[in-house]
Coordinates of C-alpha atoms in Angstrom, one line a residue:
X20 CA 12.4 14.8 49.3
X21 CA 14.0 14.4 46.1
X22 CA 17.5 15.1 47.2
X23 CA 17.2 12.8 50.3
X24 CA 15.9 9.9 47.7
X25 CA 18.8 10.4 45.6
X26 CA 21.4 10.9 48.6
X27 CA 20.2 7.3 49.6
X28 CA 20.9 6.1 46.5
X29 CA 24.1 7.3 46.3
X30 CA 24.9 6.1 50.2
X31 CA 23.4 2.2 48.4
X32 CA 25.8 2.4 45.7
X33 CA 28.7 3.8 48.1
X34 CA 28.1 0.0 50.4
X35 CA 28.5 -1.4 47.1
X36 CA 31.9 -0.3 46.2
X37 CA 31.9 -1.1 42.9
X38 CA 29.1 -2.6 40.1
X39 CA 28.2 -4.1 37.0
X40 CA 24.8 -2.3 35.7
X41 CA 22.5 -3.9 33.5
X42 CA 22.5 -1.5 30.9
X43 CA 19.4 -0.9 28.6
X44 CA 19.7 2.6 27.3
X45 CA 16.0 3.0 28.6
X46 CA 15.3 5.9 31.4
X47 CA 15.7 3.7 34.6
X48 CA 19.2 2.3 33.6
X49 CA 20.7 5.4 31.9
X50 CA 20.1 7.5 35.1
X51 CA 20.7 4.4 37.1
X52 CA 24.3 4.1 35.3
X53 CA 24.9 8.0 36.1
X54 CA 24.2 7.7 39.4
X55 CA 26.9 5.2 39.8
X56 CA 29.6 6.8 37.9
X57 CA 29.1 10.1 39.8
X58 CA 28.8 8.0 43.0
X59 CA 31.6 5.8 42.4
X60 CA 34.0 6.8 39.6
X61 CA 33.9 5.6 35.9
X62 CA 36.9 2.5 37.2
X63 CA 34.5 0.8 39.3
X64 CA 31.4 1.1 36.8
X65 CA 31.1 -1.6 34.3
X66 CA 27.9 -1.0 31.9
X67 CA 27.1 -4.3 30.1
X68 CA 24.2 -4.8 27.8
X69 CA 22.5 -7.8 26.1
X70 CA 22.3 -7.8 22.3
X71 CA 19.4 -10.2 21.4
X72 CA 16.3 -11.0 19.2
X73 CA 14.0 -8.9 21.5
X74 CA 16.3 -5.7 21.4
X75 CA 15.8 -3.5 18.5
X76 CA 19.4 -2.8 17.1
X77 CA 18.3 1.0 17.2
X78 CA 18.2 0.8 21.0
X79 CA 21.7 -1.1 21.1
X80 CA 23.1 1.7 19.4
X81 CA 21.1 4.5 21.6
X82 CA 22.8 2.7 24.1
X83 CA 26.3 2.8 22.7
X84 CA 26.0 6.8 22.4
X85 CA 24.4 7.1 26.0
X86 CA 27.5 5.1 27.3
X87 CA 30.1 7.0 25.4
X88 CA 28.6 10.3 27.0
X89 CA 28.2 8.9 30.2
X90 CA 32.3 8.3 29.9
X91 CA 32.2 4.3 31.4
X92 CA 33.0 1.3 30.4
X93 CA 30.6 -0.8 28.2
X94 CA 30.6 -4.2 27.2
X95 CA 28.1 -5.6 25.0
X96 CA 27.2 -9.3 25.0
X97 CA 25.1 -11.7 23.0
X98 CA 22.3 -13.7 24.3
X99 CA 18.9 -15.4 23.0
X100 CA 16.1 -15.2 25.0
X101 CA 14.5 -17.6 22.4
X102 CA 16.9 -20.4 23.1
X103 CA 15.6 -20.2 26.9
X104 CA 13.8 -23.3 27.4
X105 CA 10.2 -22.0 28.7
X106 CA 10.6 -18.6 26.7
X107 CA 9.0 -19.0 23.6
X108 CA 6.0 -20.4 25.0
X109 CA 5.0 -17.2 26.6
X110 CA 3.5 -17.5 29.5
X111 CA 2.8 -15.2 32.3
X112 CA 6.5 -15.7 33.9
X113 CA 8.0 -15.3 30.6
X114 CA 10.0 -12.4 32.2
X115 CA 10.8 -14.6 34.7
X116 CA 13.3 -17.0 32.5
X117 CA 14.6 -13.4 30.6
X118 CA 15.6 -12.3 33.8
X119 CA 16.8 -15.6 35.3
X120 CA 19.2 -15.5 32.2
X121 CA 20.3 -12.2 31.6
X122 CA 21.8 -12.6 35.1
X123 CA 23.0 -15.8 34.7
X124 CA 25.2 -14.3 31.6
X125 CA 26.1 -11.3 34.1
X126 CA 27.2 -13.0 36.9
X127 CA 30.3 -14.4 35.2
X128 CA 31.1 -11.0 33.5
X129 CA 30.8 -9.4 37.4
X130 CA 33.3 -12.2 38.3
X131 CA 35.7 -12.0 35.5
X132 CA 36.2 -8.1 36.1
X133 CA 36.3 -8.3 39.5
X134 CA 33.5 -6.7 40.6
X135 CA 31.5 -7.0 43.7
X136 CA 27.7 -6.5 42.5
X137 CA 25.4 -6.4 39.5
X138 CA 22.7 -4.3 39.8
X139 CA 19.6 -3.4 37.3
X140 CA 16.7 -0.7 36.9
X141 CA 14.3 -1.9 39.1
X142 CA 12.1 1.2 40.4
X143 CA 9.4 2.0 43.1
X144 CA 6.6 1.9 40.3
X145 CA 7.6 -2.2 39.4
X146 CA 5.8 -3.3 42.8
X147 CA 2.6 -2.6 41.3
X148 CA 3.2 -4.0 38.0
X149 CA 3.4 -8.2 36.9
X150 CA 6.9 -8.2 37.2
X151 CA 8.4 -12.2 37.5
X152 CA 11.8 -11.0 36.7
X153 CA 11.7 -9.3 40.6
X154 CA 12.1 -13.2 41.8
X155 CA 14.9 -14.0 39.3
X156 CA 16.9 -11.2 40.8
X157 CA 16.4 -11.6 44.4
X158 CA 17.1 -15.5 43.9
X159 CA 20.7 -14.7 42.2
X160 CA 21.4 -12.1 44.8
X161 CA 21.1 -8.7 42.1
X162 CA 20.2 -5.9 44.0
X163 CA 18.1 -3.1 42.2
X164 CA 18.7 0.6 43.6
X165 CA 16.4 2.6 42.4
X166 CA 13.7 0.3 44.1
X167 CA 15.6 0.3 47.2
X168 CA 16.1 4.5 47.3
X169 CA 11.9 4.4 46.7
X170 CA 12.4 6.4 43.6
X171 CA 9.5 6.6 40.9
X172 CA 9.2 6.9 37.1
X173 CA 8.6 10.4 37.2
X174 CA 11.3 11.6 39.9
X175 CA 13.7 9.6 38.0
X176 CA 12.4 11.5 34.3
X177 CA 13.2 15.1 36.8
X178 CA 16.7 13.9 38.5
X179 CA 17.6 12.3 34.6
X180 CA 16.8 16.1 33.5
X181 CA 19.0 17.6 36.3
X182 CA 21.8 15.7 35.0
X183 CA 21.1 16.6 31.4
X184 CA 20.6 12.9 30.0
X185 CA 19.0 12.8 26.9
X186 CA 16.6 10.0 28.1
X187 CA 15.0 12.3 30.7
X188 CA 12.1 12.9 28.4
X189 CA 12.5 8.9 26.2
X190 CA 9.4 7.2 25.8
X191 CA 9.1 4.0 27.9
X192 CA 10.5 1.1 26.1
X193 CA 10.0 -2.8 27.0
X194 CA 11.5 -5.7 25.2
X195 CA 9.3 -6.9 21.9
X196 CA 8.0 -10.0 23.4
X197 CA 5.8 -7.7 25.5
X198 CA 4.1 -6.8 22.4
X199 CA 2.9 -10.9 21.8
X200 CA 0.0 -11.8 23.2
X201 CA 0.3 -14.6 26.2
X202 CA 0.2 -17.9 25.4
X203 CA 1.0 -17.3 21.7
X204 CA 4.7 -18.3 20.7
X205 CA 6.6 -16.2 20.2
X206 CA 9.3 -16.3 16.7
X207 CA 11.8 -14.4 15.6
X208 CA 9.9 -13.3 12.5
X209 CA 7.0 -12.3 14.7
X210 CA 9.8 -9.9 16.5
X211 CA 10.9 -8.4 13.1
X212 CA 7.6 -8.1 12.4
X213 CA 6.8 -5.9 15.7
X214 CA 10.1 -3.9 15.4
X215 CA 9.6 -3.1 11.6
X216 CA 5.9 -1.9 12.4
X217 CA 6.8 0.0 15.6
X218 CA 9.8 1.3 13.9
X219 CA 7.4 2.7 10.8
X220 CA 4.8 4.5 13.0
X221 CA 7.6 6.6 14.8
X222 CA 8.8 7.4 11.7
X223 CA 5.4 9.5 11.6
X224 CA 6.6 11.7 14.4
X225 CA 4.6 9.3 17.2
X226 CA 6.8 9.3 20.1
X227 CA 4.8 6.8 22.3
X228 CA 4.2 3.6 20.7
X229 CA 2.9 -0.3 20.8
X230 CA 1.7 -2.8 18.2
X231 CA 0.5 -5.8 20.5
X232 CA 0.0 -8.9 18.2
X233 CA -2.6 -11.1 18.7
X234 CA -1.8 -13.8 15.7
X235 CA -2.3 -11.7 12.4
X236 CA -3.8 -9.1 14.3
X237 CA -1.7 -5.4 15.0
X238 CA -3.6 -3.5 17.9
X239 CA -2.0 0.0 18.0
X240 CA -1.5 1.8 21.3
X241 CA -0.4 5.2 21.3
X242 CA -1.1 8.3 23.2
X243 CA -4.9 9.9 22.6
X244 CA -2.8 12.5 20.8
X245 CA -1.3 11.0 18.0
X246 CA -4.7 8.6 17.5
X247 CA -5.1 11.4 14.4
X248 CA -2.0 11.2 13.4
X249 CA -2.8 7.5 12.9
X250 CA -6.4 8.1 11.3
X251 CA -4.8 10.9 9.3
X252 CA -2.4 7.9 7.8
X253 CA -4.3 5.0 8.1
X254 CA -3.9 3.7 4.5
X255 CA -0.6 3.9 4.3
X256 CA -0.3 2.5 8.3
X257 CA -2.0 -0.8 6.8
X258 CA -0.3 -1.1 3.6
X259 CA 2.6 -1.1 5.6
X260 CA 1.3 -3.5 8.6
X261 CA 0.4 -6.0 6.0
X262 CA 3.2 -6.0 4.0
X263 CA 5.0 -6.7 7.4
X264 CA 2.7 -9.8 7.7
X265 CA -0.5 -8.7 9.7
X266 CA -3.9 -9.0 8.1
X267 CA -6.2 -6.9 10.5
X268 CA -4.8 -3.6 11.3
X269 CA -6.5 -1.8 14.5
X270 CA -6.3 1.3 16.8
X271 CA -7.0 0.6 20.4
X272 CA -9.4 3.7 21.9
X273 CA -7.9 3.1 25.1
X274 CA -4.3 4.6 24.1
X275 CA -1.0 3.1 25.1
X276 CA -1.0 1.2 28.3
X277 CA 2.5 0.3 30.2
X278 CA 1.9 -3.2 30.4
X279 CA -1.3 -3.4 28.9
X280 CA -1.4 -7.7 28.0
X281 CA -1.4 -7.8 31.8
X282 CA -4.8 -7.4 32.0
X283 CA -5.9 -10.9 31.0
X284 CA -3.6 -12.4 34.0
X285 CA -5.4 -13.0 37.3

């Protein structure tokens, strides 16, 4: 079943002739952006990916590698999701106006190249999830193949592996503003804030992680594993939190949650 998913994806990208992939660096675009090159050639691949305040410049950089090994083309373009009107309020289709203007700053790049589509990492397991950036891409005519071949998280992680790309095994990575509770604006200091404290517990070998900010409160999500590696730390954990800015410093016993600020939409 696997190897008739990923023969449809390569017969999608094939009708496509040639693309412009929303590149992330996360699994879903890497393999997405693999699949293209070995489907179409590296001259009608154009990897482009959006440098902004919700992208943690370690990512941008993980992306830079993955591109160079990959062998394509990649373009890297600013953007401020902040300067979005609607945005920073946060509400539940924030990731509707991210979406509706990462395109809108892709579509001219597609043009300028002379390409025919831009495509992003859209997969099978997105239908079940909030996701308002869907609408943004079928109103702008982006197409997302992954979705369309049915492939899931965890058939992607295995074909990623077949291929050798280093993301196979990559945690799953959103942008920061997923970490700000709805409703509460969101900042750029409240982004360096969630970046620097994120950034600090991986450096304690914790592969899996989320601090979701609810004003000056850090709720920590990570896997039931590593909840001792985060009591075995904990003073140091909230020395560091509040010199980042947080007062209360918590461990949620549920464990990391793909979209777990979801729950309080209806």
């Amino acid at each position: 079943m696997l190897t008739d998913k990923y023969n449809k994806l390569q017969s999608i990208l094939r009708e496509m002739e040639t693309v412009v992939v929303a590149f992330s660096g996360g699994v879903d675009s890497t393999f997405l952006l693999k699949a293209a090159v070995e489907t179409l050639g590296t001259e009608r691949v154009l990897a482009v990916t959006a440098d902004s305040e919700t992208y943690p410049s370690s990512e941008l950089e993980e992306a830079r590698v993955l591109a160079e090994k990959i062998g394509v083309r990649h373009q890297v373009i600013e953007t401020s999701e902040l300067a979005i009107p609607g945005y920073a309020e946060n509400n539940k289709n924030r990731c509707y106006f991210c979406k509706s203007s990462l395109f809108d700053h892709l579509l001219p790049v597609m043009e300028e190249k002379g390409f025919r589509n831009v495509i992003y990492g859209v997969i099978a397991d997105d239908m079940n999830e909030h996701r308002p950036g869907m609408q943004a891409a079928k109103e702008k005519g982006i197409r997302g193949p992954l979705l369309e071949a049915n492939l899931f998280k965890q058939e992607i992680r295995e074909l990623s592996q077949q291929f050798d790309l280093p993301t196979w095994d990559k945690p799953s990575f959103a942008c920061l503003s997923s970490r700000i509770a709805y409703g509460e604006y969101i900042t750029k200091e409240k982004l360096t804030k969630v970046e620097k404290a994120e950034s600090f517990l991986k450096s304690l070998q914790i592969r899996q992680v989320r601090v979701r900010t609810h004003d000056e409160i850090a709720r920590i999500e990570v896997e039931p594993n590593d909840m001792k590696t985060v009591l075995e730390n904990h003073d140091l954990i909230v020395r560091k939190l509040q010199e980042y800015g947080y007062k209360y410093i918590t461990l949620d016993l549920l464990g990391y949650q793909s979209g777990s600020m979801n729950k309080v939409l209806t």
